[in-house]
Every structure is written in C-alpha cells, then in structure tokens.
Amino acid sequence: MAVTTTSCQDKLEEENHSNLVQDFMRTPRGYGMALNSVYAYMRSWYGSEEGYHAMTNVGTDEYKSNIASDNRTSAISRYDPQAFNTANEYPTRLWTQAYANFNTLNFLIEFADEVDLTTHYLTPEKRDQYLGEAKFLRAYYYFQLVQHFGDVTVTTSFNTVPSTSAERHDMLLAYEVIFEDLKDAIELCLPGPYVSGFESGRATALTARHVLAQAYLTYAWVHDKDATNYPNNPHTKYYNPSVAQEYYKKAYDMAVELIEEARGQGVDLMPTYASVFDEANDAPSGRNTEELFVARWDYDMDMVYGGQSTINHYYVGGYDTYVGERTVEYGRLYGWNNPNPYTYDAFTLRDVDTRYNSTFQKVWYSTRASNGEIVLTVDGQDVTFAWNTTAPGDTALYCPGYNMSLEEINELHNRSKNKFVIWTPEMYNGRGLPSYHDEVPGPYPQ
C-alpha cells in the first residue's frame, strides 16, 4: 500500500489596513463625515453631567451643591484637589475626548489640499468651509483645555501611530493656535447661521468671532494678575499690564465687530426672554435669532447617537411626594443643586424683569389625591402645615421665589380650594426643593 503526501503551496498574505481611515478621510464623503464625528462630541459637553454641568457652573456663585454623598460631581463643586486628576472621570473625559478629536482635526487641516474634489460630493468651496469649521473646532477644544488645565500638550500634526508620552507645553502656545485657527475660521466659514440652506449646528464666522473675543479676554486676564494681589495664582508669571490692556482692547473690538456683523446676518435679540428658550423657536423647524452656535439634540440624532440632554434633571427637587409620583413632564428628580440667594436676589424687579418668570417653574400639579403634614421654615421658625390635594390637576406645590410671611401663606391657603405646599427660598434644602429651570413659566395657583 502506497502512501503519498501533499503540501499546501499557498501562503497567507497579510494586508496592512492601517491607512484605511486616512484614505477614507481623503475622499469627498469621508472628509465631511470625519468633521461631523467631531461635532458629535459637542453633545457630551453641552448636554451631559460630565460637561458643562460638572466642569463649569457647579461650584460657582450661582449655585449651591446639595449632594450629600461623595461623588465625582460633588467633589468638583467643592474644588477638592483630589477631584482634578485622572481618578475623576469628568476631567479625564474632557481631556481624552479633546485629544481624540485633535488627531482627526489635525488630519482635516493638514491634508485638506489632498482631498479628492473631482466629484460633485465636495466642491472646493464646501471643502474650504469644512476646513474653516475644523479650525474652529480645534481652537474651541484647546480653549476649553487651557481654561481648565492651564499648560497643555499642543499638537497640530496628525499622528499615524499611538504615542505613550507627551510634553506639557506653556499655555501661551495653545493660545497662539487658538488665535490663528479662529482668524482662519472667520475667513473660511460661512458668515452666519442663517445663510440659505445652511445646516443648523455648524460653526460660522460669527461663532468664531464670539469665541475669539472670549479668548482675547481670558488671555488679557492671564497677563493682568500681579503677584501682590494674586499670590497663589500660577498665572502671575505672565504679569504684563501692557499686554493685558492690548488684549482687553482686542476683546472689545472683536465683540463690537461681532455685534455689527451679526445684525447683517439676521442675528438679533429675540422679542422676549422666554422666547429664547422656547423649543418652537429652535432650528431647524423654527428660528432663534440669538443662536450663534447650537449643539444639536434632535430626535433623529438621538436615534443615531443615543440618549438625550440630561442637564435639567440635576436641578429637579423632590416633587414626587406632593404631586403623587414622578412624571415625564416634571423630570427626574436628582436635586443635586439649588440656585443660591445671590441668584434669586438678581431678580429684584420682577414686574418688569421677566427673567425669573421665564426661567423658574413655580407651580406643580397633582397626579392623584394625597395628603399629609410637612414642617417648613417661615421667618426662621419651623412651622407644621397640613397639605392635601383632592383630585388630579390640583395645585400641589407653589414656589413664589421670595420669602413669604406666615400671614401671607395662610391667606393664600384660605382662598384656595386645597392646601398646597408653599416653598420659599428660606426653605430650599436640596432634594426637598421642587424648583428647577423650566422653559415655559407655570401659572400662579388658583
């Protein structure tokens, strides 16, 4: 019996696809899609806890934190030094997202001349517009970083291989990139957000002017801090009054230029303060003439990217006990932050200043009949009140926005069909406070 053997002569041929993404970004469709991917990150900054909420307003003069537990946001609101490191997800996310985007943006800027313009998908004019938007976005992310971290790693070249090391550059180098990119964006982007057929949510020359004015202002501030009055400020090494005055003037001139240019582009003040926050006026279905730049949270985008803006929920207090249950209309009740007296005191002339009535919800209606007792602080004293609602739709909670006397509270109760809970600023105590920012002012109780 004979035995024969054979061997396979084919060899495994390895194909290197490491340039696949770069090759795609050089195509007409790929260039635009890469830019859109950077815009998508705006949603995490302007609509989620880790962005604008945790890293800006929390811990300022406008709010007080009610978070009893030690979490990543409460630590930031207290300016806990341990919160601003890689152990805290939110500063880390701001940093890592920015640098992930920088590499994409650096490619779009560095290789813009190599994009295929031979098809109808991308004209030279559209490519230049996208290039301007890429420069705006790179400047925008660097501006966020220098405001939060000071000295940062400045990179303007596309990285083809991962890097495990980085040099921390002087923040003034980042400002150089910010200024030049924004100046280029002013020249390359479309002039304003209301150009015919322009997609809402894209940066324009007006957007770039606005951010450039802000950047000039912060750059001036950096040079305006002397060691005597600001001994613990790390920026005192840049102290230079003449530079400070020069850039204060640049900020002023840029802001004036923006205002003058904006009106010619259809940008102007809305007729009322409330109309600024009315979703019916939001693009693309409506028109809010005060919008210079929009981080889009449309329904169709939610279906693609998932999730919705959650910023409003962090100000919602514990209304559910008195209303009857948590509702979609009133929102999820985190109750993490309350406006402090400084914020409420800013609205003193409420008969002519419409900002308070256009911003804060004052009335909550019941979802079912309920009753109980509650101890509230009135004129510094604890007072027990009975409360009850007899049917769905009854007024359950009322926040007048100012401290009422016991006589005023009793009078309001006596002329009402049910005993609703009245919360005044001296009673605000975190989750027990049912006060949150609302787009449409609620009516007064009847």
Tab-separated table of C-alpha atoms in Angstrom:
chain	number	residue	atom	x	y	z
A	1	MET	CA	0.000	0.000	0.000
A	2	ALA	CA	1.486	3.280	-1.086
A	3	VAL	CA	1.118	6.440	0.928
A	4	THR	CA	1.543	9.833	-0.698
A	5	THR	CA	1.680	13.255	0.898
A	6	THR	CA	0.951	16.712	-0.425
A	7	SER	CA	1.635	20.159	0.941
A	8	CYS	CA	-0.198	23.445	0.548
A	9	GLN	CA	1.758	25.879	-1.561
A	10	ASP	CA	-0.448	28.959	-0.861
A	11	LYS	CA	0.906	31.490	1.618
A	12	LEU	CA	-1.030	33.750	3.963
A	13	GLU	CA	-0.683	37.214	2.566
A	14	GLU	CA	-1.069	39.925	5.216
A	15	GLU	CA	-2.628	43.196	4.114
A	16	ASN	CA	-1.859	46.363	6.062
A	17	HIS	CA	-5.024	48.363	6.564
A	18	SER	CA	-3.507	50.924	8.930
A	19	ASN	CA	-4.117	53.731	6.430
A	20	LEU	CA	-7.717	52.777	5.761
A	21	VAL	CA	-9.227	55.587	7.879
A	22	GLN	CA	-6.857	58.215	6.497
A	23	ASP	CA	-7.605	57.129	2.938
A	24	PHE	CA	-11.330	57.412	3.627
A	25	MET	CA	-10.953	60.892	5.142
A	26	ARG	CA	-9.318	61.995	1.891
A	27	THR	CA	-12.494	61.140	-0.011
A	28	PRO	CA	-15.237	63.743	-0.511
A	29	ARG	CA	-17.686	61.916	1.733
A	30	GLY	CA	-15.086	60.850	4.274
A	31	TYR	CA	-13.823	64.400	4.776
A	32	GLY	CA	-17.291	65.644	5.737
A	33	MET	CA	-18.099	62.588	7.845
A	34	ALA	CA	-14.863	62.949	9.825
A	35	LEU	CA	-15.786	66.571	10.596
A	36	ASN	CA	-19.279	65.502	11.678
A	37	SER	CA	-17.776	62.980	14.084
A	38	VAL	CA	-16.071	65.829	15.935
A	39	TYR	CA	-19.290	67.825	16.124
A	40	ALA	CA	-20.924	64.805	17.765
A	41	TYR	CA	-18.705	65.241	20.835
A	42	MET	CA	-20.342	68.625	21.484
A	43	ARG	CA	-23.337	66.720	22.811
A	44	SER	CA	-21.395	65.322	25.767
A	45	TRP	CA	-20.118	68.789	26.655
A	46	TYR	CA	-23.397	70.691	26.405
A	47	GLY	CA	-25.934	68.070	27.407
A	48	SER	CA	-24.457	65.699	29.984
A	49	GLU	CA	-23.343	65.767	33.585
A	50	GLU	CA	-19.674	65.427	32.755
A	51	GLY	CA	-19.584	68.509	30.530
A	52	TYR	CA	-20.963	71.975	31.017
A	53	HIS	CA	-22.761	70.995	34.234
A	54	ALA	CA	-19.912	69.454	36.220
A	55	MET	CA	-16.993	71.419	34.804
A	56	THR	CA	-18.387	74.976	34.714
A	57	ASN	CA	-21.399	76.224	36.686
A	58	VAL	CA	-21.257	73.815	39.612
A	59	GLY	CA	-19.272	75.379	42.443
A	60	THR	CA	-19.728	78.970	41.250
A	61	ASP	CA	-21.537	81.861	42.938
A	62	GLU	CA	-24.776	80.907	41.166
A	63	TYR	CA	-25.413	77.502	42.744
A	64	LYS	CA	-25.017	75.558	45.926
A	65	SER	CA	-24.421	71.827	45.884
A	66	ASN	CA	-26.851	69.558	47.742
A	67	ILE	CA	-25.088	66.291	47.059
A	68	ALA	CA	-24.691	64.587	50.417
A	69	SER	CA	-22.748	61.649	49.072
A	70	ASP	CA	-19.186	61.938	47.853
A	71	ASN	CA	-19.337	61.557	44.096
A	72	ARG	CA	-17.418	62.874	41.133
A	73	THR	CA	-19.584	65.988	40.696
A	74	SER	CA	-19.814	66.989	44.365
A	75	ALA	CA	-16.029	66.765	44.689
A	76	ILE	CA	-15.625	69.157	41.763
A	77	SER	CA	-18.226	71.567	43.206
A	78	ARG	CA	-16.170	71.758	46.416
A	79	TYR	CA	-12.938	72.309	44.470
A	80	ASP	CA	-11.497	69.222	46.102
A	81	PRO	CA	-7.890	68.972	44.788
A	82	GLN	CA	-8.307	65.196	44.523
A	83	ALA	CA	-11.159	65.702	42.050
A	84	PHE	CA	-8.990	67.208	39.354
A	85	ASN	CA	-6.925	64.207	38.376
A	86	THR	CA	-7.242	61.030	36.351
A	87	ALA	CA	-9.182	59.319	39.133
A	88	ASN	CA	-12.150	61.577	38.385
A	89	GLU	CA	-13.954	60.583	35.221
A	90	TYR	CA	-15.041	64.078	34.231
A	91	PRO	CA	-11.744	65.993	33.906
A	92	THR	CA	-10.310	62.862	32.321
A	93	ARG	CA	-13.123	62.656	29.792
A	94	LEU	CA	-12.745	66.307	28.809
A	95	TRP	CA	-9.032	65.737	28.237
A	96	THR	CA	-9.247	62.422	26.360
A	97	GLN	CA	-12.134	63.482	24.147
A	98	ALA	CA	-10.312	66.651	23.174
A	99	TYR	CA	-7.162	64.787	22.133
A	100	ALA	CA	-9.092	62.111	20.260
A	101	ASN	CA	-10.684	64.929	18.287
A	102	PHE	CA	-7.407	66.808	17.813
A	103	ASN	CA	-5.960	63.980	15.766
A	104	THR	CA	-8.971	63.926	13.442
A	105	LEU	CA	-8.958	67.707	13.144
A	106	ASN	CA	-5.216	67.814	12.548
A	107	PHE	CA	-5.685	65.428	9.623
A	108	LEU	CA	-8.527	67.510	8.159
A	109	ILE	CA	-6.416	70.657	8.398
A	110	GLU	CA	-3.061	69.189	7.382
A	111	PHE	CA	-4.306	67.210	4.385
A	112	ALA	CA	-7.145	69.446	3.157
A	113	ASP	CA	-5.349	70.015	-0.155
A	114	GLU	CA	-5.232	66.260	-0.805
A	115	VAL	CA	-8.996	65.685	-0.632
A	116	ASP	CA	-10.464	64.447	-3.911
A	117	LEU	CA	-12.513	67.293	-5.418
A	118	THR	CA	-13.203	65.633	-8.766
A	119	THR	CA	-16.742	64.540	-7.827
A	120	HIS	CA	-19.890	66.542	-7.143
A	121	TYR	CA	-19.972	65.451	-3.485
A	122	LEU	CA	-17.453	68.075	-2.364
A	123	THR	CA	-16.779	71.331	-4.173
A	124	PRO	CA	-13.686	73.447	-3.458
A	125	GLU	CA	-15.947	75.994	-1.739
A	126	LYS	CA	-17.516	73.356	0.501
A	127	ARG	CA	-14.080	71.899	1.301
A	128	ASP	CA	-12.859	75.356	2.384
A	129	GLN	CA	-15.960	75.785	4.543
A	130	TYR	CA	-15.309	72.439	6.227
A	131	LEU	CA	-11.652	73.391	6.696
A	132	GLY	CA	-12.751	76.574	8.459
A	133	GLU	CA	-15.076	74.588	10.703
A	134	ALA	CA	-12.257	72.164	11.532
A	135	LYS	CA	-10.053	75.072	12.554
A	136	PHE	CA	-12.837	76.489	14.692
A	137	LEU	CA	-13.332	73.165	16.457
A	138	ARG	CA	-9.617	72.719	17.121
A	139	ALA	CA	-9.468	76.224	18.608
A	140	TYR	CA	-12.623	75.589	20.615
A	141	TYR	CA	-11.279	72.406	22.237
A	142	TYR	CA	-7.908	73.982	23.032
A	143	PHE	CA	-9.724	76.940	24.561
A	144	GLN	CA	-11.679	74.610	26.836
A	145	LEU	CA	-8.474	72.844	27.888
A	146	VAL	CA	-6.419	75.936	28.731
A	147	GLN	CA	-9.276	77.355	30.798
A	148	HIS	CA	-9.452	74.174	32.863
A	149	PHE	CA	-5.860	72.917	32.913
A	150	GLY	CA	-3.553	75.827	32.039
A	151	ASP	CA	-0.483	74.305	30.361
A	152	VAL	CA	-1.455	71.529	27.952
A	153	THR	CA	0.079	69.377	25.252
A	154	VAL	CA	-0.140	71.253	21.969
A	155	THR	CA	-0.190	69.117	18.863
A	156	THR	CA	-1.085	70.324	15.390
A	157	SER	CA	0.219	67.388	13.324
A	158	PHE	CA	-1.604	64.175	12.517
A	159	ASN	CA	-0.329	61.146	14.463
A	160	THR	CA	-0.168	57.951	12.430
A	161	VAL	CA	0.911	55.779	15.365
A	162	PRO	CA	-0.159	55.769	19.018
A	163	SER	CA	2.008	57.725	21.430
A	164	THR	CA	2.514	56.875	25.091
A	165	SER	CA	4.268	60.090	26.085
A	166	ALA	CA	3.518	63.786	25.841
A	167	GLU	CA	5.122	67.086	26.727
A	168	ARG	CA	3.127	69.698	28.602
A	169	HIS	CA	3.597	72.980	26.764
A	170	ASP	CA	3.202	76.511	28.029
A	171	MET	CA	-0.421	77.631	27.766
A	172	LEU	CA	0.602	80.640	25.664
A	173	LEU	CA	1.498	78.236	22.846
A	174	ALA	CA	-2.056	76.904	22.940
A	175	TYR	CA	-3.353	80.475	22.729
A	176	GLU	CA	-1.249	81.031	19.606
A	177	VAL	CA	-3.026	78.093	17.951
A	178	ILE	CA	-6.409	79.300	19.208
A	179	PHE	CA	-5.957	82.819	17.831
A	180	GLU	CA	-4.670	81.725	14.410
A	181	ASP	CA	-7.288	78.992	13.958
A	182	LEU	CA	-10.144	81.327	14.849
A	183	LYS	CA	-8.876	84.038	12.491
A	184	ASP	CA	-8.741	81.456	9.693
A	185	ALA	CA	-12.219	80.208	10.636
A	186	ILE	CA	-13.591	83.742	10.319
A	187	GLU	CA	-12.280	83.841	6.743
A	188	LEU	CA	-13.244	80.305	5.678
A	189	CYS	CA	-16.554	79.545	7.417
A	190	LEU	CA	-19.885	80.740	6.094
A	191	PRO	CA	-20.677	84.195	7.519
A	192	GLY	CA	-23.641	83.369	9.763
A	193	PRO	CA	-26.069	80.655	10.866
A	194	TYR	CA	-28.945	81.901	8.702
A	195	VAL	CA	-27.343	81.520	5.299
A	196	SER	CA	-29.870	79.880	2.971
A	197	GLY	CA	-29.661	76.096	3.140
A	198	PHE	CA	-27.051	76.093	5.913
A	199	GLU	CA	-27.181	73.154	8.319
A	200	SER	CA	-28.000	74.184	11.886
A	201	GLY	CA	-25.318	73.269	14.386
A	202	ARG	CA	-22.311	74.139	12.233
A	203	ALA	CA	-19.829	76.835	13.193
A	204	THR	CA	-19.839	80.100	11.256
A	205	ALA	CA	-17.688	83.227	11.111
A	206	LEU	CA	-19.936	84.762	13.780
A	207	THR	CA	-19.306	81.776	16.059
A	208	ALA	CA	-15.565	82.166	15.555
A	209	ARG	CA	-15.721	85.893	16.324
A	210	HIS	CA	-17.573	85.169	19.551
A	211	VAL	CA	-15.036	82.596	20.764
A	212	LEU	CA	-12.119	84.784	19.660
A	213	ALA	CA	-13.466	87.674	21.750
A	214	GLN	CA	-13.667	85.304	24.730
A	215	ALA	CA	-10.146	84.013	24.102
A	216	TYR	CA	-8.748	87.549	23.891
A	217	LEU	CA	-10.480	88.349	27.185
A	218	THR	CA	-9.049	85.363	29.069
A	219	TYR	CA	-5.604	85.973	27.561
A	220	ALA	CA	-5.759	89.542	28.880
A	221	TRP	CA	-6.818	88.255	32.296
A	222	VAL	CA	-3.826	85.895	32.386
A	223	HIS	CA	-1.495	88.904	31.969
A	224	ASP	CA	-3.426	91.075	34.418
A	225	LYS	CA	-2.699	89.086	37.596
A	226	ASP	CA	0.108	90.526	39.697
A	227	ALA	CA	1.820	88.549	42.433
A	228	THR	CA	0.870	91.014	45.171
A	229	ASN	CA	-2.902	90.777	44.763
A	230	TYR	CA	-2.922	87.184	43.483
A	231	PRO	CA	-0.047	85.452	45.322
A	232	ASN	CA	-1.385	81.920	44.784
A	233	ASN	CA	-2.266	82.344	41.127
A	234	PRO	CA	0.106	80.359	38.872
A	235	HIS	CA	-0.525	82.847	36.053
A	236	THR	CA	1.301	85.686	37.853
A	237	LYS	CA	4.455	84.696	35.949
A	238	TYR	CA	2.848	86.250	32.861
A	239	TYR	CA	2.080	89.582	34.558
A	240	ASN	CA	2.328	92.322	31.943
A	241	PRO	CA	-0.099	95.284	32.175
A	242	SER	CA	0.591	96.485	28.643
A	243	VAL	CA	-0.217	93.063	27.143
A	244	ALA	CA	-3.331	92.858	29.324
A	245	GLN	CA	-4.592	96.217	28.082
A	246	GLU	CA	-3.782	95.314	24.484
A	247	TYR	CA	-5.880	92.155	24.620
A	248	TYR	CA	-8.722	93.725	26.586
A	249	LYS	CA	-8.915	96.170	23.699
A	250	LYS	CA	-8.780	93.313	21.160
A	251	ALA	CA	-11.633	91.561	23.016
A	252	TYR	CA	-13.708	94.740	22.997
A	253	ASP	CA	-13.078	95.421	19.312
A	254	MET	CA	-13.889	91.831	18.341
A	255	ALA	CA	-17.124	91.903	20.353
A	256	VAL	CA	-18.198	95.188	18.736
A	257	GLU	CA	-17.318	93.793	15.319
A	258	LEU	CA	-19.396	90.695	16.061
A	259	ILE	CA	-22.420	92.771	17.094
A	260	GLU	CA	-22.206	94.919	13.970
A	261	GLU	CA	-21.709	91.923	11.682
A	262	ALA	CA	-24.435	89.856	13.343
A	263	ARG	CA	-27.325	92.140	12.517
A	264	GLY	CA	-26.457	91.967	8.838
A	265	GLN	CA	-26.616	88.163	9.096
A	266	GLY	CA	-30.094	88.125	10.656
A	267	VAL	CA	-28.848	87.617	14.215
A	268	ASP	CA	-30.548	89.819	16.782
A	269	LEU	CA	-32.264	89.774	20.162
A	270	MET	CA	-35.457	87.754	20.424
A	271	PRO	CA	-38.632	89.715	21.328
A	272	THR	CA	-38.875	88.248	24.849
A	273	TYR	CA	-36.545	86.449	27.243
A	274	ALA	CA	-38.838	83.397	27.325
A	275	SER	CA	-38.755	83.057	23.539
A	276	VAL	CA	-35.001	82.404	23.674
A	277	PHE	CA	-35.656	79.078	25.418
A	278	ASP	CA	-38.853	78.101	23.612
A	279	GLU	CA	-38.157	74.911	21.666
A	280	ALA	CA	-40.602	76.032	18.988
A	281	ASN	CA	-38.070	78.704	18.028
A	282	ASP	CA	-35.185	76.265	17.744
A	283	ALA	CA	-33.769	75.312	14.380
A	284	PRO	CA	-34.297	73.559	12.066
A	285	SER	CA	-38.089	73.868	12.420
A	286	GLY	CA	-38.037	77.335	13.992
A	287	ARG	CA	-35.724	80.281	14.196
A	288	ASN	CA	-34.000	81.628	17.268
A	289	THR	CA	-32.217	84.767	16.093
A	290	GLU	CA	-29.982	84.797	19.203
A	291	GLU	CA	-28.353	81.459	18.384
A	292	LEU	CA	-24.762	81.717	17.199
A	293	PHE	CA	-23.908	78.058	17.698
A	294	VAL	CA	-26.042	75.043	18.590
A	295	ALA	CA	-25.161	71.587	19.907
A	296	ARG	CA	-27.948	69.641	18.252
A	297	TRP	CA	-30.073	67.205	20.276
A	298	ASP	CA	-32.698	66.399	17.648
A	299	TYR	CA	-34.792	63.259	17.820
A	300	ASP	CA	-33.206	61.780	14.710
A	301	MET	CA	-29.747	62.366	16.176
A	302	ASP	CA	-30.865	60.686	19.406
A	303	MET	CA	-31.767	57.629	17.366
A	304	VAL	CA	-28.264	57.600	15.870
A	305	TYR	CA	-26.145	58.512	18.890
A	306	GLY	CA	-28.475	57.510	21.729
A	307	GLY	CA	-29.534	59.497	24.774
A	308	GLN	CA	-30.835	62.986	25.346
A	309	SER	CA	-29.688	66.058	27.219
A	310	THR	CA	-29.782	65.477	30.981
A	311	ILE	CA	-28.696	68.894	32.298
A	312	ASN	CA	-32.145	69.949	33.526
A	313	HIS	CA	-32.587	66.876	35.747
A	314	TYR	CA	-29.821	67.861	38.160
A	315	TYR	CA	-31.861	70.829	39.389
A	316	VAL	CA	-35.139	68.961	39.907
A	317	GLY	CA	-36.097	68.526	43.574
A	318	GLY	CA	-38.362	66.041	45.327
A	319	TYR	CA	-41.738	66.997	43.943
A	320	ASP	CA	-42.982	63.395	43.737
A	321	THR	CA	-44.070	63.137	47.381
A	322	TYR	CA	-46.529	66.002	46.989
A	323	VAL	CA	-47.521	65.644	43.337
A	324	GLY	CA	-48.173	61.920	43.722
A	325	GLU	CA	-45.495	60.392	41.514
A	326	ARG	CA	-42.577	61.166	39.274
A	327	THR	CA	-43.671	62.298	35.819
A	328	VAL	CA	-42.053	62.647	32.414
A	329	GLU	CA	-43.197	66.260	32.241
A	330	TYR	CA	-41.547	67.309	35.510
A	331	GLY	CA	-38.396	65.252	35.038
A	332	ARG	CA	-36.129	63.001	37.022
A	333	LEU	CA	-35.505	64.443	40.484
A	334	TYR	CA	-31.815	64.403	41.258
A	335	GLY	CA	-31.964	67.648	43.281
A	336	TRP	CA	-28.179	67.974	43.237
A	337	ASN	CA	-28.055	71.758	43.004
A	338	ASN	CA	-30.085	74.788	44.007
A	339	PRO	CA	-29.684	78.387	42.931
A	340	ASN	CA	-28.359	80.262	45.942
A	341	PRO	CA	-29.631	83.589	47.380
A	342	TYR	CA	-27.240	85.516	45.134
A	343	THR	CA	-29.033	84.165	42.057
A	344	TYR	CA	-32.535	84.789	43.384
A	345	ASP	CA	-31.626	88.290	44.550
A	346	ALA	CA	-30.585	89.163	40.997
A	347	PHE	CA	-34.270	89.156	40.027
A	348	THR	CA	-35.492	92.088	42.131
A	349	LEU	CA	-37.768	93.966	39.719
A	350	ARG	CA	-39.891	91.028	38.642
A	351	ASP	CA	-42.759	93.195	37.456
A	352	VAL	CA	-40.510	94.494	34.656
A	353	ASP	CA	-37.694	91.914	34.620
A	354	THR	CA	-39.180	88.805	33.008
A	355	ARG	CA	-36.141	86.541	33.503
A	356	TYR	CA	-37.372	84.931	36.711
A	357	ASN	CA	-40.870	84.111	35.470
A	358	SER	CA	-39.391	82.857	32.198
A	359	THR	CA	-36.819	80.627	33.867
A	360	PHE	CA	-38.089	79.058	37.085
A	361	GLN	CA	-41.035	76.727	37.420
A	362	LYS	CA	-43.414	77.974	40.086
A	363	VAL	CA	-46.322	75.516	40.049
A	364	TRP	CA	-46.628	71.708	40.110
A	365	TYR	CA	-49.994	69.983	39.683
A	366	SER	CA	-51.025	66.769	41.401
A	367	THR	CA	-51.399	63.464	39.599
A	368	ARG	CA	-53.697	61.994	42.270
A	369	ALA	CA	-55.355	62.902	45.576
A	370	SER	CA	-52.950	62.878	48.516
A	371	ASN	CA	-52.432	64.475	51.920
A	372	GLY	CA	-50.027	64.752	54.838
A	373	GLU	CA	-48.098	67.153	57.046
A	374	ILE	CA	-44.846	68.991	56.412
A	375	VAL	CA	-42.563	71.132	58.577
A	376	LEU	CA	-41.316	74.250	56.783
A	377	THR	CA	-39.220	77.207	57.860
A	378	VAL	CA	-41.074	80.533	57.957
A	379	ASP	CA	-39.348	83.675	59.280
A	380	GLY	CA	-36.631	81.430	60.709
A	381	GLN	CA	-39.099	79.269	62.674
A	382	ASP	CA	-40.244	75.716	61.940
A	383	VAL	CA	-43.990	75.574	61.276
A	384	THR	CA	-46.109	72.466	60.648
A	385	PHE	CA	-48.535	72.630	57.735
A	386	ALA	CA	-51.207	70.193	56.617
A	387	TRP	CA	-51.397	69.674	52.872
A	388	ASN	CA	-53.910	67.887	50.666
A	389	THR	CA	-54.984	67.615	47.075
A	390	THR	CA	-58.424	66.251	46.271
A	391	ALA	CA	-58.116	65.433	42.555
A	392	PRO	CA	-55.577	65.179	39.732
A	393	GLY	CA	-54.783	68.625	38.398
A	394	ASP	CA	-54.999	70.383	41.762
A	395	THR	CA	-52.136	72.693	42.628
A	396	ALA	CA	-49.741	70.603	44.701
A	397	LEU	CA	-46.652	72.833	45.029
A	398	TYR	CA	-46.051	76.544	44.674
A	399	CYS	CA	-42.695	78.358	44.685
A	400	PRO	CA	-43.219	82.143	44.742
A	401	GLY	CA	-39.480	82.820	44.558
A	402	TYR	CA	-39.389	85.072	47.618
A	403	ASN	CA	-39.804	84.572	51.362
A	404	MET	CA	-43.440	84.887	52.467
A	405	SER	CA	-44.640	85.629	55.988
A	406	LEU	CA	-46.831	83.150	57.858
A	407	GLU	CA	-49.771	85.514	57.356
A	408	GLU	CA	-49.234	85.576	53.603
A	409	ILE	CA	-49.026	81.778	53.437
A	410	ASN	CA	-52.205	81.324	55.481
A	411	GLU	CA	-54.069	83.889	53.407
A	412	LEU	CA	-53.072	82.137	50.187
A	413	HIS	CA	-54.200	78.799	51.618
A	414	ASN	CA	-57.515	80.189	52.870
A	415	ARG	CA	-58.557	81.399	49.412
A	416	SER	CA	-57.539	78.153	47.685
A	417	LYS	CA	-59.661	75.031	47.263
A	418	ASN	CA	-56.866	72.785	48.564
A	419	LYS	CA	-53.866	73.110	50.883
A	420	PHE	CA	-50.853	73.004	48.605
A	421	VAL	CA	-47.246	73.131	49.789
A	422	ILE	CA	-45.615	76.560	49.529
A	423	TRP	CA	-41.854	76.601	49.220
A	424	THR	CA	-39.956	79.863	49.673
A	425	PRO	CA	-36.188	80.388	49.297
A	426	GLU	CA	-35.501	80.039	53.036
A	427	MET	CA	-36.937	76.503	52.835
A	428	TYR	CA	-34.793	75.285	49.965
A	429	ASN	CA	-32.903	72.201	51.101
A	430	GLY	CA	-31.749	70.044	48.237
A	431	ARG	CA	-33.931	67.176	47.140
A	432	GLY	CA	-36.825	68.604	49.133
A	433	LEU	CA	-36.794	71.653	46.895
A	434	PRO	CA	-39.078	71.340	43.890
A	435	SER	CA	-37.516	74.208	41.948
A	436	TYR	CA	-35.851	73.725	38.601
A	437	HIS	CA	-35.203	75.635	35.425
A	438	ASP	CA	-38.169	75.392	33.110
A	439	GLU	CA	-38.584	76.682	29.571
A	440	VAL	CA	-42.175	77.849	29.992
A	441	PRO	CA	-43.289	79.701	33.161
A	442	GLY	CA	-46.076	77.933	35.025
A	443	PRO	CA	-49.261	79.840	36.001
A	444	TYR	CA	-49.921	81.016	39.515
A	445	PRO	CA	-52.225	78.753	41.580
A	446	GLN	CA	-55.912	79.456	41.524
